Coordinates of N, CA and C in Angstrom, one line a residue:
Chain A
X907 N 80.4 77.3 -1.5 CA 79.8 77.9 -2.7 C 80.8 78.8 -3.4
X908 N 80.6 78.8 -4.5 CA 81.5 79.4 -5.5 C 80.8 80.8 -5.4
X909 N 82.6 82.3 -5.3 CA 80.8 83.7 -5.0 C 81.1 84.3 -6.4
X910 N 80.7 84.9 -6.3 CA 80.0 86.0 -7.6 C 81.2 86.1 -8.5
X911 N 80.9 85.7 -9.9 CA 82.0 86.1 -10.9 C 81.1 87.5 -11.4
X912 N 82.4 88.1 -12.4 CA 82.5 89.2 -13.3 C 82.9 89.0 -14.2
X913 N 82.3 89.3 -15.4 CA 83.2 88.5 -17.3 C 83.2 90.3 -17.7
X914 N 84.3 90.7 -18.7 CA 85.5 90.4 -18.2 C 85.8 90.9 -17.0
X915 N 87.3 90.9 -16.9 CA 87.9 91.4 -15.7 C 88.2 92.8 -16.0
X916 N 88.8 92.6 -17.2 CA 89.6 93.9 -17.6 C 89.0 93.8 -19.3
X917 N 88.6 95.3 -19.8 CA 88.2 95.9 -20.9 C 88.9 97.4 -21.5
X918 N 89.2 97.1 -22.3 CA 89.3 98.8 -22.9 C 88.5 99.1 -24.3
X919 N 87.8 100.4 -23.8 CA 87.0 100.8 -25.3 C 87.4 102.0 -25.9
X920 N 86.8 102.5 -26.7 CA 86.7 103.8 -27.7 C 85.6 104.4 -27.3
X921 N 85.4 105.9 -27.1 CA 84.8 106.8 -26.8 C 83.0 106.5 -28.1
X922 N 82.2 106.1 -27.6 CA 81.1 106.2 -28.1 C 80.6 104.5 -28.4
X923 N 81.7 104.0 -28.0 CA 81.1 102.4 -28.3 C 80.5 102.0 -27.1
X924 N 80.2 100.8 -27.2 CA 79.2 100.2 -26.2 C 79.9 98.8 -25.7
X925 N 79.2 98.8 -24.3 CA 79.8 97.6 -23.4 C 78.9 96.9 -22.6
X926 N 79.3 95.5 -22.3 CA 78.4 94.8 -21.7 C 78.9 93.9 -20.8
X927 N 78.3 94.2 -19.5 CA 79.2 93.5 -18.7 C 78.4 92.4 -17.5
X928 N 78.9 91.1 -17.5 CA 78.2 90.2 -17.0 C 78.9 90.0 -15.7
X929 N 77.5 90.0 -14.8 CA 77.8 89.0 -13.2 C 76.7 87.7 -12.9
X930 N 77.5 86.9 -12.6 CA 76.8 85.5 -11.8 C 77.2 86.0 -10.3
X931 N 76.2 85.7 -10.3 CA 76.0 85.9 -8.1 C 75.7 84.7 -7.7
X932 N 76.1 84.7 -6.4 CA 76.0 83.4 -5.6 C 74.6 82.8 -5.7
X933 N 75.2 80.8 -6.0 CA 74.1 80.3 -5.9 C 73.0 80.5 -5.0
X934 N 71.8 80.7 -5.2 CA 70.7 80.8 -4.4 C 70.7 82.7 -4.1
X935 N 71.5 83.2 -4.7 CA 71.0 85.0 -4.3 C 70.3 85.4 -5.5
X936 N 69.0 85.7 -5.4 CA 68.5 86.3 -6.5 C 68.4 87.8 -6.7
X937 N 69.2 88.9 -5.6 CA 69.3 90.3 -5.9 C 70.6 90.5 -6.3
X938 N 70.9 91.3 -7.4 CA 72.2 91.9 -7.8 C 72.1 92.7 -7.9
X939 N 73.2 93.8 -7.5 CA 73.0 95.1 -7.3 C 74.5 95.7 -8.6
X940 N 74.2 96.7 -8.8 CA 76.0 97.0 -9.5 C 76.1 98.7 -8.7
X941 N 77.5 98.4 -9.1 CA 78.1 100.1 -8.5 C 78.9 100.2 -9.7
X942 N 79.2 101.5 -9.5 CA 80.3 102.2 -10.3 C 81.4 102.9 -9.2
X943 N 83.0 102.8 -9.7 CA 83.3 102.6 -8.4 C 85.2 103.8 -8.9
X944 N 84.6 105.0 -8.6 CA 86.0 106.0 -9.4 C 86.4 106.5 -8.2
X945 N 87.8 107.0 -8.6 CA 88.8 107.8 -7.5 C 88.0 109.3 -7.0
X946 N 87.4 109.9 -8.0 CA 86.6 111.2 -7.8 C 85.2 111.1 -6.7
X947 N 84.7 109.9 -7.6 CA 82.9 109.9 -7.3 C 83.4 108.5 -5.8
X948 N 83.9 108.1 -5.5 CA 83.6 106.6 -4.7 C 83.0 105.9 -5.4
X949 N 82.6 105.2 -4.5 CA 81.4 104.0 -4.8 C 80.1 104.8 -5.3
X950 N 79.4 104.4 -6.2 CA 78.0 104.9 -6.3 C 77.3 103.5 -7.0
X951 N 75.7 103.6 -6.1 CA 75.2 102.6 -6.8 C 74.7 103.0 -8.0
X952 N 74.1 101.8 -8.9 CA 73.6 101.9 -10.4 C 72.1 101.7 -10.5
X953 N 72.2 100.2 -10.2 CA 70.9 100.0 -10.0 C 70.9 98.1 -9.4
X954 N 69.5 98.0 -8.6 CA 69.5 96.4 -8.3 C 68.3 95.8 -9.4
X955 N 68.3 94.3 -9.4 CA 67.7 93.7 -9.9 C 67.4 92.9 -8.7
X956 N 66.0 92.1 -9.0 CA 65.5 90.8 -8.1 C 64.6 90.4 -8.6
X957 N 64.6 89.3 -9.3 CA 63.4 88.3 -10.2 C 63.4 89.1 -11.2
X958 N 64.6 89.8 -12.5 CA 64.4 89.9 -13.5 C 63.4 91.3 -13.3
X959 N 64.0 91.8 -12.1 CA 62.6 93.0 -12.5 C 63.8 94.1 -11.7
X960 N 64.0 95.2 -12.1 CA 65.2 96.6 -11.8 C 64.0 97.0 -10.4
X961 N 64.4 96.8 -9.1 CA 63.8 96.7 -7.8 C 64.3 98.8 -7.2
X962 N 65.5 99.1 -8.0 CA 66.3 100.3 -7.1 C 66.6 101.0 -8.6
X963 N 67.1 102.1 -8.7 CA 68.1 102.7 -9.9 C 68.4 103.7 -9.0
X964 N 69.7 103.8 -9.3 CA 70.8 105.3 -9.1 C 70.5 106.7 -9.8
X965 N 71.4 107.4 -9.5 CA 71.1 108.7 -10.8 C 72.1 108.5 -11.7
X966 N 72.1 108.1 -12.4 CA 73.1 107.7 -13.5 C 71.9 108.2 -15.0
X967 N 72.6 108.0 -16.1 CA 71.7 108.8 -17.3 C 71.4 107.3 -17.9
X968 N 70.7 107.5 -18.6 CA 69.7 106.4 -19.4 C 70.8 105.3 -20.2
X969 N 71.9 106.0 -20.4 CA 73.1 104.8 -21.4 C 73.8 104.0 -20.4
X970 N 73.0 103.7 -19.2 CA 73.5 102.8 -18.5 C 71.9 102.2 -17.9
X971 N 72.3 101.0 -18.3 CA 71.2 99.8 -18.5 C 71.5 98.8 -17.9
X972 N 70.4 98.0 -17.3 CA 71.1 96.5 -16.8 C 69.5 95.7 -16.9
X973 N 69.9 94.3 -17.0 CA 68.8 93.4 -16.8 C 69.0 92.2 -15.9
X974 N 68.3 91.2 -15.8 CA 68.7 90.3 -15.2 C 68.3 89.1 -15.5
X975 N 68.3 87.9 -15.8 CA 67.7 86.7 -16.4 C 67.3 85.7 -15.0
X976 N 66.3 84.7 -15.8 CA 65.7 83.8 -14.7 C 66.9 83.2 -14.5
X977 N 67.8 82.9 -14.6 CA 69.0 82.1 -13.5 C 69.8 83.0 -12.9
X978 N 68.9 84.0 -12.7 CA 69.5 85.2 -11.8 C 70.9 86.2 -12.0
X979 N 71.3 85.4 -13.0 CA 72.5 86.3 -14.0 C 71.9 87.4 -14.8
X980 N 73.4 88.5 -14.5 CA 72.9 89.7 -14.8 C 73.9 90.7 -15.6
X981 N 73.5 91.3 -16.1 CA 74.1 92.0 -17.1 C 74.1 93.5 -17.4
X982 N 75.2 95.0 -17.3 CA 74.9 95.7 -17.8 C 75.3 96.2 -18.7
X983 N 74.8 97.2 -19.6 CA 75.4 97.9 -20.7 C 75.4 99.7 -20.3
X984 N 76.5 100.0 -20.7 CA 76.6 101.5 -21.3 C 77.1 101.4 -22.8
X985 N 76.1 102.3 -23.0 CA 76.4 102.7 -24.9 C 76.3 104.6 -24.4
X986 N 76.9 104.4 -26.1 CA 78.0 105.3 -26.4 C 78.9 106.2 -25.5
X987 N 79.7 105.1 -24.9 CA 81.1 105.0 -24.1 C 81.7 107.0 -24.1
X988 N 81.2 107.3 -22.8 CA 82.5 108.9 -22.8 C 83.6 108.5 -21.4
X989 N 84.6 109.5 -21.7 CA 85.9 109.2 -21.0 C 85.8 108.6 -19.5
X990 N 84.1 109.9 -19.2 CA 84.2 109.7 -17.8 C 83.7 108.4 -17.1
X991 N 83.3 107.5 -17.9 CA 82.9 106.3 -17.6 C 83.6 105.3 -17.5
X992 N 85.3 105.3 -17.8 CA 86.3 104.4 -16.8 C 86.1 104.4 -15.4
X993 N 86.4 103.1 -15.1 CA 85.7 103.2 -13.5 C 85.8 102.0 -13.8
X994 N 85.9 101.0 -12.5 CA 85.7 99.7 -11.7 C 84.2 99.2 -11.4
X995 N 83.6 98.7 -12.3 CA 82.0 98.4 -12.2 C 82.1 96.9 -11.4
X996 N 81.6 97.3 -10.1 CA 81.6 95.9 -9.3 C 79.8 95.4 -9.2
X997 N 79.8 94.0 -9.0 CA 78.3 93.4 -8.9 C 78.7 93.0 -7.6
X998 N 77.5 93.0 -6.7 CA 77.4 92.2 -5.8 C 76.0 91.5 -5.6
X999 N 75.9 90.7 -4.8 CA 74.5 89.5 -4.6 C 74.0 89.7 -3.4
X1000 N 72.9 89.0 -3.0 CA 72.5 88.7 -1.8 C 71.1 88.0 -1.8
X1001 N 71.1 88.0 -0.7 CA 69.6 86.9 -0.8 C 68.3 88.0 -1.0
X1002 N 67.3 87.4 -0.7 CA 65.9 88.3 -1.3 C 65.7 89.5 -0.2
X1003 N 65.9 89.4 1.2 CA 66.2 90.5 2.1 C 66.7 91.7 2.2
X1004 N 66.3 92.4 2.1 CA 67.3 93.9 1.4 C 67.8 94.3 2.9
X1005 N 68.0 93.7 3.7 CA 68.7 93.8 5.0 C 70.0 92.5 4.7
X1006 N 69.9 91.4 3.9 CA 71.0 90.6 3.6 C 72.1 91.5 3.0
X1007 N 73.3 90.7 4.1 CA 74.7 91.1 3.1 C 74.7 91.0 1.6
X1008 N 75.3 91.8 1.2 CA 75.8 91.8 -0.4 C 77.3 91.5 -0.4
X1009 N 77.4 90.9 -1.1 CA 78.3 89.9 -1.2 C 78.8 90.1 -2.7
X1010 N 79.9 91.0 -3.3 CA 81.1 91.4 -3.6 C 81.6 90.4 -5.0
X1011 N 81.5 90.9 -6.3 CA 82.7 90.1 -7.4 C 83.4 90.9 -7.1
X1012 N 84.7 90.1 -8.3 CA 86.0 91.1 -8.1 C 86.0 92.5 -9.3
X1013 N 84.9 92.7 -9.5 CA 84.5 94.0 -10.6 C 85.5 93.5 -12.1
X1014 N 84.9 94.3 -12.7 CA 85.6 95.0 -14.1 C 85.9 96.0 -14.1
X1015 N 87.4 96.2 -14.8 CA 88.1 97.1 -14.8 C 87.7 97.9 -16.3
X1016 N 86.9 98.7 -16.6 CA 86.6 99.4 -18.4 C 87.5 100.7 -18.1
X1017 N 88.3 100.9 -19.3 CA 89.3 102.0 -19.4 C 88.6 102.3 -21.0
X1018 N 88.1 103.7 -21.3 CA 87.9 104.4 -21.5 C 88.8 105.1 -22.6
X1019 N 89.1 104.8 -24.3 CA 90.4 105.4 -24.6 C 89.5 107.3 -25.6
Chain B
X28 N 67.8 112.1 1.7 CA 68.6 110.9 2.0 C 69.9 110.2 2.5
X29 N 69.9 109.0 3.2 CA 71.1 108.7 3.6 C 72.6 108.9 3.2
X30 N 73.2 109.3 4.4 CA 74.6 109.9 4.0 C 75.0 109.2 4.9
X31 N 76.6 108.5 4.3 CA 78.0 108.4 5.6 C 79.1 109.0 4.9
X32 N 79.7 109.3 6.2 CA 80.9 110.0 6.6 C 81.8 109.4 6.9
X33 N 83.0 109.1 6.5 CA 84.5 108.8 7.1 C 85.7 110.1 6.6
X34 N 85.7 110.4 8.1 CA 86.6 111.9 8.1 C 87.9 111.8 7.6
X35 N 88.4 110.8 7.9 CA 90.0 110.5 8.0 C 90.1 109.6 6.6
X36 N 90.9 110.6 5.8 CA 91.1 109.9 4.3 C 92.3 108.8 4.5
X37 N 93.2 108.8 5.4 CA 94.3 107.7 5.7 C 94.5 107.7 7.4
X38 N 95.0 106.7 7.4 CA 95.6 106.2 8.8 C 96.6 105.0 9.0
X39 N 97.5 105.4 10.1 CA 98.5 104.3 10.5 C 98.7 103.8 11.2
X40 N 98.9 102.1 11.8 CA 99.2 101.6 12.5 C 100.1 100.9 12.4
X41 N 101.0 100.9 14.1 CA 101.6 99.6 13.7 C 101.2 98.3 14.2
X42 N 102.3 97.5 13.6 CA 101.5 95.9 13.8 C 101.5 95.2 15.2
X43 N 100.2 94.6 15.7 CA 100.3 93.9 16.4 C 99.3 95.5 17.4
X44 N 99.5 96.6 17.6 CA 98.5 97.6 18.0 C 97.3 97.5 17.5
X45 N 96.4 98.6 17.8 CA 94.8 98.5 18.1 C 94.9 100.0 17.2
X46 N 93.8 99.9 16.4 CA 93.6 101.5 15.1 C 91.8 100.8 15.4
X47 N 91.1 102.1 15.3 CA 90.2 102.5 15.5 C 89.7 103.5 14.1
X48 N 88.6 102.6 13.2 CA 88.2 104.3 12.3 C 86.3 104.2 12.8
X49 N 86.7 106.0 12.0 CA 85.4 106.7 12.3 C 84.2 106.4 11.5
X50 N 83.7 106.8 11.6 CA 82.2 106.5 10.8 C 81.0 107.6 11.6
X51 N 80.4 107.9 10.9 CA 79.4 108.7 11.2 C 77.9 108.6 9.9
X52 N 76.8 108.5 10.1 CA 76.0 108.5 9.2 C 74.4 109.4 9.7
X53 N 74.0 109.7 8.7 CA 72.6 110.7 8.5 C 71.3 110.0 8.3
X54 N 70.3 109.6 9.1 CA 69.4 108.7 8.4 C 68.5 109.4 9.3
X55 N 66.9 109.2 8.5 CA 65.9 109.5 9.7 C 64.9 108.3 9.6
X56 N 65.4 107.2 9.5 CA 64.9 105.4 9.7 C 65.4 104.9 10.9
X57 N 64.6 104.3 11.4 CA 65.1 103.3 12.7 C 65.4 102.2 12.7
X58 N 65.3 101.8 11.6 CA 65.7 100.6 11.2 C 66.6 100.6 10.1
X59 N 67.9 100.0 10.4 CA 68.7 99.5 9.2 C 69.9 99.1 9.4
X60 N 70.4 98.5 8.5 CA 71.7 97.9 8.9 C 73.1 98.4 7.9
X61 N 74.6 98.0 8.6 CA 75.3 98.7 8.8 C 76.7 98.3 8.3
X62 N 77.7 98.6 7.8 CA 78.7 97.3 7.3 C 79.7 98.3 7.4
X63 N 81.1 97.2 7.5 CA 82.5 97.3 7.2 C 82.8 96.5 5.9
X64 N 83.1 97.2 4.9 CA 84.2 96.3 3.8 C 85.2 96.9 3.9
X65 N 86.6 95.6 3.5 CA 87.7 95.7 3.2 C 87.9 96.0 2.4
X66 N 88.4 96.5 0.9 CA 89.0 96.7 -0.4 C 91.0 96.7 -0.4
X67 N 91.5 95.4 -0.2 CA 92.4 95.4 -0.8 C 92.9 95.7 -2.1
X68 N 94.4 96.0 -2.0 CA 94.7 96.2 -3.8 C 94.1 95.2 -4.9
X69 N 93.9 94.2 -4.6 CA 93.3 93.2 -5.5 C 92.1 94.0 -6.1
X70 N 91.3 94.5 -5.3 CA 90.3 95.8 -5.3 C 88.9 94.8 -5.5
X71 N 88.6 93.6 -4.3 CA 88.1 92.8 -3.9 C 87.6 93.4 -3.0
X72 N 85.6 93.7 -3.0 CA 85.3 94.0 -1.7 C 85.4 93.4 -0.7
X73 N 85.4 93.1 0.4 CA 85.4 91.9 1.1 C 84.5 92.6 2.8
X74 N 83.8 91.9 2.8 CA 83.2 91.9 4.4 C 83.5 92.1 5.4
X75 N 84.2 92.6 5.8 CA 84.5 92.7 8.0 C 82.9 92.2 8.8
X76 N 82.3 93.2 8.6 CA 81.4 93.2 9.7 C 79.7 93.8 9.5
X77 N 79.3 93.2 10.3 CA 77.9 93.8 10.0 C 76.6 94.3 11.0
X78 N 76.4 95.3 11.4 CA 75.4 95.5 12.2 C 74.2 95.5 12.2
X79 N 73.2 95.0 13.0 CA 71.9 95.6 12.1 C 71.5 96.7 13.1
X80 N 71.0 97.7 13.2 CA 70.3 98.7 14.2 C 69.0 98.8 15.2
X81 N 68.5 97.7 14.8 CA 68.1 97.2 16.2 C 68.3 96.8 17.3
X82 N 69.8 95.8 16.9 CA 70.1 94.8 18.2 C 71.6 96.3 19.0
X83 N 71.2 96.1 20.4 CA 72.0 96.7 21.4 C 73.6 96.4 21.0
X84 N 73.5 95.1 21.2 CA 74.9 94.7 20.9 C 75.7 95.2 20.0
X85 N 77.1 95.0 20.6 CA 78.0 95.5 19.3 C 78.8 93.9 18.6
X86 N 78.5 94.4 17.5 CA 78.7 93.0 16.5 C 80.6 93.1 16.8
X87 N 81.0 92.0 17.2 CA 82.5 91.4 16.9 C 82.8 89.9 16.0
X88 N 83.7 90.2 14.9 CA 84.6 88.9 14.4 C 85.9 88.6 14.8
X89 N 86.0 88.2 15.2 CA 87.7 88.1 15.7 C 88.6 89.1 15.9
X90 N 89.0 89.9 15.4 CA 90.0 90.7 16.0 C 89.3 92.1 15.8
X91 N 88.0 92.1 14.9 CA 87.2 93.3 14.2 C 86.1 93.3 15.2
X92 N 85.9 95.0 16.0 CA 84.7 94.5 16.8 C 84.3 96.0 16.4
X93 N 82.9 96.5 16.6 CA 82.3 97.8 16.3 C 81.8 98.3 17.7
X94 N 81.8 99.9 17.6 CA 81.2 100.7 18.6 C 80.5 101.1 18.2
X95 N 78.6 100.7 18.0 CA 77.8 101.2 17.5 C 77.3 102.3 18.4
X96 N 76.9 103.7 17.9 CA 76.4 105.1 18.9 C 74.9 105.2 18.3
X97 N 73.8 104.5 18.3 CA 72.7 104.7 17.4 C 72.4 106.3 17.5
X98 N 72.4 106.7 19.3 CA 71.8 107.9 19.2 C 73.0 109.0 18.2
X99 N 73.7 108.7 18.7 CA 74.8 109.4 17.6 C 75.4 109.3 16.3
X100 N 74.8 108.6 15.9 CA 74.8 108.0 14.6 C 76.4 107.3 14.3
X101 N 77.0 107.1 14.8 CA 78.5 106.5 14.8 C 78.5 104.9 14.9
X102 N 79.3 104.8 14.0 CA 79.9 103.0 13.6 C 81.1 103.1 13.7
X103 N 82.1 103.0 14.6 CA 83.5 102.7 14.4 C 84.1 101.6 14.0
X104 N 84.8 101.6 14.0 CA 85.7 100.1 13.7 C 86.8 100.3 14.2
X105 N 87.2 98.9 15.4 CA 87.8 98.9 15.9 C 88.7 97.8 15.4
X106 N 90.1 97.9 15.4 CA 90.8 96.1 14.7 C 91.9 96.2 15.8
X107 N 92.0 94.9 16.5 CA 92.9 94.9 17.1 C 93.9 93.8 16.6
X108 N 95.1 94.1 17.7 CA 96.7 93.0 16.9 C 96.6 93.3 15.5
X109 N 96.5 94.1 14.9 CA 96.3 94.5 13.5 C 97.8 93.7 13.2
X110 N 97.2 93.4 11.7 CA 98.5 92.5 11.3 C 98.4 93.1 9.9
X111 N 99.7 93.1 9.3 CA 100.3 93.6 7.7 C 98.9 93.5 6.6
X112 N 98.3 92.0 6.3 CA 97.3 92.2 6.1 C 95.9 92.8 6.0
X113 N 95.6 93.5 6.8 CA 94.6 94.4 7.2 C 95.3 95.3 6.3
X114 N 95.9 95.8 5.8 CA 96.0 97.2 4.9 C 95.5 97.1 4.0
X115 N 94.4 97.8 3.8 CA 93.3 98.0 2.9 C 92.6 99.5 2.4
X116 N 91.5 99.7 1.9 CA 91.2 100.6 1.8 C 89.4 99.9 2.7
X117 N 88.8 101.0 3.9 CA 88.0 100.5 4.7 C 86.4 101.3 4.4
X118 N 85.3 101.1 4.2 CA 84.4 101.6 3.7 C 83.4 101.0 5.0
X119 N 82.8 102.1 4.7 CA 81.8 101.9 5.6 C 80.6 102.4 4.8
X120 N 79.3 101.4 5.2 CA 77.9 101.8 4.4 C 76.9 101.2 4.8
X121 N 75.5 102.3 4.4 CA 74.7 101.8 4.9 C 73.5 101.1 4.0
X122 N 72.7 100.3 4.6 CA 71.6 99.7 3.8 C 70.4 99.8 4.5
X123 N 69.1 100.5 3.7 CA 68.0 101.1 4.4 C 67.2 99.7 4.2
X124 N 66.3 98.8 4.6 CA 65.9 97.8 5.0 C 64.5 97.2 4.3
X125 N 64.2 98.6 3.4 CA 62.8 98.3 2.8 C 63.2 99.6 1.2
X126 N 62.3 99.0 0.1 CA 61.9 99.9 -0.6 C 62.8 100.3 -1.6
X127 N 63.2 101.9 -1.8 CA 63.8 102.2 -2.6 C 65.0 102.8 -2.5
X128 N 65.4 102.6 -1.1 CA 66.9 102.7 -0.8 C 67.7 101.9 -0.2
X129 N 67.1 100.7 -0.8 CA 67.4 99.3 -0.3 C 69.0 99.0 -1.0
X130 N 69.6 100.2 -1.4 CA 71.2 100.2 -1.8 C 72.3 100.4 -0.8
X131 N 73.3 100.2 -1.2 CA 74.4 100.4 -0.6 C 74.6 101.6 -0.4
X132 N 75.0 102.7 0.8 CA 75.1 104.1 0.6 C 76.7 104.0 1.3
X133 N 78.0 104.0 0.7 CA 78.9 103.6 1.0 C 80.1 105.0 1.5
X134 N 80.8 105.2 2.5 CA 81.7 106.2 2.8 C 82.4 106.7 1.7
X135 N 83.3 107.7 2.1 CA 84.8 107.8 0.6 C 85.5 106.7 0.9
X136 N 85.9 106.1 2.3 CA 86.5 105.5 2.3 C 88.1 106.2 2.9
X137 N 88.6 104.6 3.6 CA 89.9 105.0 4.8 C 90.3 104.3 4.2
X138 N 92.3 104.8 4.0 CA 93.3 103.9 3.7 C 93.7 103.6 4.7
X139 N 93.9 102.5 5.4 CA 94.8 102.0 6.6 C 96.1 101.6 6.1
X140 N 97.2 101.7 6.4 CA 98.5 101.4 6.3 C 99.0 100.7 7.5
X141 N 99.8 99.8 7.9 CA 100.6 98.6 8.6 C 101.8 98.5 8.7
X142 N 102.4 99.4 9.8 CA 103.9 99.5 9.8 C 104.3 97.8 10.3
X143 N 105.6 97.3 10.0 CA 105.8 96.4 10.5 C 106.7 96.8 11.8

């Protein structure tokens, strides 16, 4: 099975603009989860999706958004882009069990100018 | 809510020796399960290992085996013959099994290093 892509890989924006960032997760995983992933903060999660419906959310502020579509691809956005939001935004998948492994894209890289 | 701990911000071994990291976590659930990811420079998470907290046993993959302490709350990771490869950055995290903390609660994370 082919595992989880991330479109893009690599991004750079302007302070107040907006971004949108897509994961395909493994065939047959219908949870995606996303992190934010900085040298300061670690890993922190964002939020999961499962059947198109936000199942978890992090503490993160409202300009970070995500959804999910019936072919289980998922998508987030932050609008109006600040410095501190360069970071490594990884997706990962898993099956419907929230005890199943999550299973890892190779993130997006957003730099922050 | 759940917290883990990895004390040791770096570590070294050499190759073909046995490195051991720490893990410690805060939960008041009896149920839940337990992981090792890799993060090489690629900055690919990648899987080692997985425990769940029910079963006694300690989960091993080949050269990656765990010292689960439930009453102690400790997950170590043990890698033996460690080879050049293995240099990573090592996280450790947990996943609560129901509900609303059905997320990843991940370490800071251990840099291992691989003398040759």
């Amino acid at each position: 099975k082919a595992g989880v892509t991330q479109t893009p890989r690599y991004l750079i924006k302007t302070r107040g603009q907006q971004v949108t960032l897509s994961c395909s997760p493994i065939s047959g995983h219908r949870s995606v989860s996303w992190y934010q992933q900085t040298p300061g903060q670690g890993l922190q999660f964002l939020f999961e999706y499962f059947s198109e419906t936000q199942r978890n959310k992090g503490n993160f502020p409202g300009r970070f958004s995500g959804r999910q579509f019936s072919n289980s691809r998922s998508e987030m956005n932050v609008s109006t882009l600040e410095l501190g939001d360069s970071a490594l935004y990884l997706c990962a998948s898993s099956l419907q069990d929230p005890g199943k492994t999550q299973y890892f894209g190779p993130g997006t890289r957003l730099l922050v100018l | 809510a759940q917290t883990v701990t990895q004390s040791q911000p770096e570590m070294s071994v050499q190759e073909a020796e046995t490195v051991t990291l720490s893990c410690t976590y805060d939960t008041s659930e009896s149920d839940y399960y337990l992981f090792w990811y890799k993060q090489p420079p690629s900055r690919q998470m990648i899987l080692v290992i997985r425990q769940e907290a029910y079963k006694q046993q300690n989960a091993t993959e080949n050269r990656f085996s765990v010292n689960f302490q439930k009453a102690a709350k400790s997950f170590s990771l043990k890698i033996s013959d460690s080879q050049l490869g293995d240099a990573a950055m090592y996280f450790c995290a947990y996943r609560s099994p129901t509900g609303a903390n059905s997320k990843l609660t991940f370490g800071k994370g251990i840099t291992l290093s691989v003398r040759p």
